[in-house]
Short mmCIF file of C-alpha atoms in Angstrom, two decimals:
data_model
loop_
_atom_site.label_atom_id
_atom_site.label_comp_id
_atom_site.label_asym_id
_atom_site.label_seq_id
_atom_site.Cartn_x
_atom_site.Cartn_y
_atom_site.Cartn_z
CA MET A 1 25.58 -51.94 -6.61
CA GLU A 2 27.05 -55.45 -6.70
CA ARG A 3 25.53 -55.98 -10.15
CA ARG A 4 26.99 -52.77 -11.50
CA VAL A 5 30.47 -53.65 -10.20
CA ALA A 6 30.18 -57.23 -11.54
CA GLU A 7 29.19 -55.97 -14.99
CA GLY A 8 32.06 -53.46 -14.96
CA LEU A 9 34.52 -56.24 -14.07
CA ARG A 10 33.13 -58.57 -16.73
CA GLY A 11 33.55 -55.85 -19.33
CA ALA A 12 37.11 -55.06 -18.22
CA LEU A 13 38.41 -58.57 -17.57
CA GLY A 14 36.45 -60.82 -19.95
CA PRO A 15 38.33 -59.66 -23.10
CA LEU A 16 41.61 -60.48 -21.30
CA GLY A 17 40.64 -64.10 -20.62
CA LEU A 18 40.01 -63.37 -16.92
CA GLU A 19 36.89 -64.23 -14.90
CA ALA A 20 35.65 -62.47 -11.74
CA HIS A 21 33.29 -64.23 -9.30
CA ALA A 22 31.58 -62.37 -6.46
CA PHE A 23 31.55 -63.50 -2.84
CA LYS A 24 31.02 -62.09 0.64
CA VAL A 25 34.04 -61.98 2.95
CA GLY A 26 31.91 -63.71 5.61
CA TRP A 27 31.49 -66.83 3.46
CA TYR A 28 35.26 -67.14 3.20
CA ASN A 29 35.98 -66.39 6.86
CA ALA A 30 33.29 -68.85 8.01
CA VAL A 31 35.22 -71.86 6.69
CA LEU A 32 38.71 -70.89 7.89
CA GLN A 33 40.58 -70.55 11.16
CA PRO A 34 40.88 -66.95 12.44
CA ALA A 35 44.58 -66.79 11.43
CA PHE A 36 43.46 -66.85 7.79
CA HIS A 37 40.51 -64.46 8.02
CA LEU A 38 40.32 -61.47 5.70
CA PRO A 39 40.24 -58.33 7.91
CA TYR A 40 36.91 -56.94 6.63
CA PRO A 41 33.28 -57.03 7.85
CA ASP A 42 31.36 -60.17 6.83
CA ASP A 43 29.11 -58.42 4.29
CA THR A 44 32.00 -56.84 2.34
CA LEU A 45 31.85 -57.44 -1.41
CA ALA A 46 34.82 -59.29 -2.91
CA PHE A 47 35.66 -61.00 -6.20
CA VAL A 48 38.03 -63.85 -6.90
CA VAL A 49 39.80 -63.48 -10.27
CA LEU A 50 40.70 -66.52 -12.39
CA SER A 51 42.75 -66.77 -15.57
CA THR A 52 41.30 -69.02 -18.28
CA PRO A 53 43.28 -70.70 -21.10
CA SER A 54 42.74 -67.72 -23.43
CA MET A 55 44.54 -65.31 -21.05
CA PHE A 56 47.90 -66.35 -22.53
CA ASP A 57 47.04 -65.01 -26.00
CA LYS A 58 44.61 -62.26 -25.01
CA ALA A 59 46.56 -60.66 -22.15
CA LEU A 60 50.06 -62.06 -21.60
CA LYS A 61 51.50 -61.91 -25.11
CA PRO A 62 50.23 -58.36 -25.87
CA PHE A 63 51.46 -57.22 -22.43
CA VAL A 64 54.93 -58.67 -23.02
CA ASN A 65 55.15 -57.06 -26.46
CA LYS A 66 54.16 -53.68 -25.09
CA GLU A 67 55.99 -53.69 -21.75
CA ARG A 68 59.01 -55.69 -22.90
CA LEU A 69 61.61 -53.47 -21.19
CA LYS A 70 59.72 -53.11 -17.93
CA ILE A 71 59.32 -56.79 -17.08
CA ILE A 72 61.52 -57.52 -14.10
CA ARG A 73 59.75 -60.39 -12.34
CA ASP A 74 57.41 -63.19 -13.38
CA PRO A 75 55.70 -61.96 -16.58
CA VAL A 76 52.33 -63.55 -15.71
CA ASP A 77 52.31 -62.01 -12.21
CA GLN A 78 53.28 -58.66 -13.65
CA CYS A 79 50.66 -58.86 -16.41
CA VAL A 80 47.84 -59.73 -13.96
CA SER A 81 49.01 -57.04 -11.54
CA HIS A 82 49.00 -54.45 -14.35
CA HIS A 83 45.47 -55.32 -15.47
CA LEU A 84 43.97 -55.54 -11.97
CA SER A 85 45.51 -52.17 -11.07
CA ARG A 86 43.87 -50.73 -14.18
CA VAL A 87 40.53 -52.19 -13.09
CA LYS A 88 40.76 -50.02 -9.97
CA GLU A 89 40.70 -46.95 -12.23
CA LYS A 90 37.28 -48.06 -13.49
CA PHE A 91 35.83 -47.41 -10.02
CA PRO A 92 37.29 -44.02 -9.08
CA GLU A 93 34.60 -43.42 -6.44
CA GLN A 94 35.26 -46.75 -4.69
CA ARG A 95 38.10 -48.00 -2.56
CA VAL A 96 39.39 -51.21 -4.17
CA ASP A 97 41.91 -53.41 -2.39
CA VAL A 98 43.80 -55.96 -4.50
CA MET A 99 45.48 -59.12 -3.23
CA PHE A 100 47.55 -61.37 -5.50
CA ASP A 101 47.95 -65.13 -5.25
CA TYR A 102 51.74 -64.82 -4.83
CA GLU A 103 51.68 -62.30 -1.95
CA MET A 104 52.74 -63.36 1.53
CA LEU A 105 52.16 -61.87 4.98
CA PRO A 106 55.19 -61.17 7.20
CA SER A 107 54.37 -64.50 8.92
CA ARG A 108 55.01 -66.23 5.51
CA LYS A 109 51.35 -67.22 5.31
CA PRO A 110 49.69 -66.44 1.98
CA LYS A 111 47.55 -63.28 2.06
CA PHE A 112 44.56 -65.38 1.09
CA LEU A 113 43.80 -69.04 0.40
CA ALA A 114 43.05 -69.03 -3.30
CA GLN A 115 41.25 -72.37 -3.60
CA THR A 116 38.95 -71.64 -0.66
CA ALA A 117 38.04 -68.28 -2.22
CA ALA A 118 37.24 -69.93 -5.57
CA HIS A 119 35.04 -72.53 -3.84
CA VAL A 120 32.99 -70.13 -1.69
CA ALA A 121 32.46 -67.86 -4.72
CA GLY A 122 31.08 -70.83 -6.70
CA ALA A 123 33.83 -70.43 -9.31
CA ALA A 124 35.45 -73.87 -8.99
CA TYR A 125 34.95 -76.86 -6.70
CA TYR A 126 37.75 -77.38 -4.17
CA TYR A 127 38.16 -81.17 -3.88
CA GLN A 128 39.83 -82.20 -0.64
CA ARG A 129 40.58 -85.35 1.25
CA LYS A 130 37.38 -84.90 3.26
CA ASP A 131 35.36 -85.30 0.02
CA VAL A 132 36.47 -88.96 -0.17
CA LYS A 133 34.63 -91.40 2.12
CA ARG A 134 36.98 -94.40 1.75
CA ASP A 135 40.31 -92.66 2.22
CA PRO A 136 43.13 -94.85 0.82
CA TRP A 137 46.08 -92.66 1.85
CA GLY A 138 46.75 -93.47 5.50
CA LYS A 139 49.34 -91.07 6.93
CA LYS A 140 50.27 -89.41 3.63
CA LYS A 141 49.72 -85.68 3.31
CA ILE A 142 47.14 -85.06 0.58
CA PHE A 143 46.63 -81.60 -0.89
CA GLY A 144 43.29 -80.53 -2.36
CA VAL A 145 42.76 -79.07 -5.82
CA CYS A 146 40.14 -76.89 -7.52
CA ILE A 147 38.38 -78.06 -10.68
CA HIS A 148 36.52 -75.60 -12.91
CA PRO A 149 33.28 -76.90 -14.51
CA LYS A 150 34.35 -75.63 -17.93
CA TYR A 151 38.18 -75.73 -17.87
CA GLY A 152 38.86 -78.64 -15.48
CA GLY A 153 42.36 -77.93 -14.13
CA TRP A 154 43.32 -75.67 -17.05
CA PHE A 155 42.96 -72.38 -15.18
CA ALA A 156 44.61 -70.48 -12.32
CA ILE A 157 43.43 -68.33 -9.42
CA ARG A 158 45.21 -64.99 -9.68
CA GLY A 159 43.87 -62.59 -7.08
CA LEU A 160 41.12 -60.95 -5.08
CA LEU A 161 39.43 -57.59 -5.57
CA LEU A 162 37.84 -56.27 -2.36
CA PHE A 163 35.40 -53.37 -2.16
CA PRO A 164 35.50 -52.30 1.53
CA ASP A 165 32.84 -49.59 1.09
CA ILE A 166 30.29 -51.92 -0.52
CA GLN A 167 28.28 -54.10 1.84
CA VAL A 168 26.08 -56.81 0.28
CA PRO A 169 24.03 -58.40 3.08
CA PHE A 170 21.58 -59.98 0.59
CA LEU A 171 24.08 -61.53 -1.82
CA GLU A 172 23.14 -65.19 -2.33
CA GLN A 173 25.88 -67.78 -2.27
CA PRO A 174 26.14 -69.95 -5.41
CA ALA A 175 27.28 -73.53 -4.90
CA PRO A 176 30.32 -74.52 -6.98
CA VAL A 177 29.55 -77.15 -9.63
CA ASP A 178 30.42 -80.59 -8.26
CA CYS A 179 31.76 -81.87 -11.58
CA VAL A 180 33.89 -84.73 -10.16
CA SER A 181 30.99 -86.38 -8.44
CA THR A 182 31.98 -90.05 -8.04
CA GLU A 183 34.18 -91.42 -5.28
CA GLU A 184 36.43 -93.19 -7.82
CA LYS A 185 36.99 -90.02 -9.84
CA ARG A 186 37.76 -87.97 -6.73
CA ILE A 187 40.35 -90.51 -5.59
CA GLU A 188 41.85 -90.53 -9.11
CA LEU A 189 41.94 -86.70 -9.14
CA LEU A 190 43.68 -86.38 -5.75
CA GLU A 191 46.10 -89.22 -6.62
CA GLN A 192 47.07 -87.59 -9.91
CA PHE A 193 47.36 -84.12 -8.42
CA ASN A 194 49.45 -85.21 -5.42
CA PHE A 195 51.69 -87.85 -6.96
CA HIS A 196 51.80 -87.14 -10.73
CA TRP A 197 51.04 -83.43 -11.01
CA GLN A 198 53.90 -82.83 -13.47
CA ASP A 199 52.16 -84.78 -16.24
CA GLY A 200 49.06 -82.59 -15.89
CA ARG A 201 46.59 -85.49 -16.26
CA TYR A 202 44.58 -84.25 -13.27
CA ARG A 203 43.61 -81.22 -15.36
CA ASP A 204 41.59 -83.45 -17.70
CA ILE A 205 39.66 -85.28 -14.97
CA ILE A 206 36.48 -84.00 -16.67
CA GLU A 207 35.63 -83.21 -20.32
CA VAL A 208 36.93 -79.67 -20.77
CA LYS A 209 35.71 -76.96 -23.17
CA GLU A 210 39.17 -75.47 -23.58
CA ARG A 211 42.71 -76.24 -22.45
CA TYR A 212 46.12 -74.56 -22.63
CA SER A 213 47.71 -74.39 -26.09
CA GLU A 214 50.93 -76.34 -26.70
CA GLU A 215 52.84 -73.06 -26.51
CA GLN A 216 51.26 -72.20 -23.17
CA LYS A 217 51.89 -75.70 -21.77
CA ALA A 218 55.56 -75.39 -22.75
CA TYR A 219 55.73 -71.98 -21.09
CA PHE A 220 54.36 -73.17 -17.74
CA ALA A 221 56.43 -76.38 -17.87
CA THR A 222 59.62 -74.30 -18.13
CA PRO A 223 61.41 -73.25 -14.90
CA PRO A 224 60.44 -69.62 -14.11
CA ALA A 225 63.95 -68.23 -14.68
CA GLU A 226 64.00 -69.62 -18.23
CA ARG A 227 60.53 -68.38 -19.23
CA PHE A 228 61.94 -64.99 -20.15
CA ARG A 229 63.74 -66.62 -23.07
CA LEU A 230 60.56 -68.27 -24.37
CA LEU A 231 58.86 -64.89 -24.53
CA GLY A 232 61.84 -63.32 -26.25
CA LEU A 233 62.80 -61.36 -23.12
CA SER A 234 66.33 -61.17 -21.93
CA GLN A 235 66.69 -61.94 -18.21
#
């Protein structure tokens, strides 16, 4: 069953520049405090959905051209939401719950922790302070960051698809690729991400197969309210 769903998702999302990686809810819940647990049984099948650099041309621009008059909030969020809702129609006999990276609970906590989900699904390695043995940061707060083995930091985690009626007790957990394997590189990555994230150098911490186009970089570097203009949308 898991294989059939995974193939269906690959077929639906791949041409849009989106990737879906399977995981069990239990893997995610096992590494987090109860306040962040997903409210499903441990063996429930879930997928974390990532956008790759090609999503901008394959999904966003066609979506904006077609839905021009209906875009009322962030175009990327709306585009991803549109396509993931359509994925649900591919599985009419299944219940599919969708969570988006921008959604909050009433407590103002995010609905799910995107980087943890990507790590437990084997999609991208979540580098954190605890991955550095000789910690140089003292009392500073240091945030972790996910690195994709193919795209480095040139990707984003967009949402979760949960299949509450599909239990996968025998699903095997893939380890994420530890592509920033030296202590020096990990320190450099966390330094760049925490203190110089605007210049985007952290994204190229490894050799990448593909990165954002100049047009896409300009889009994401623009304050959200002004992005409408770049896409030819009036606010």
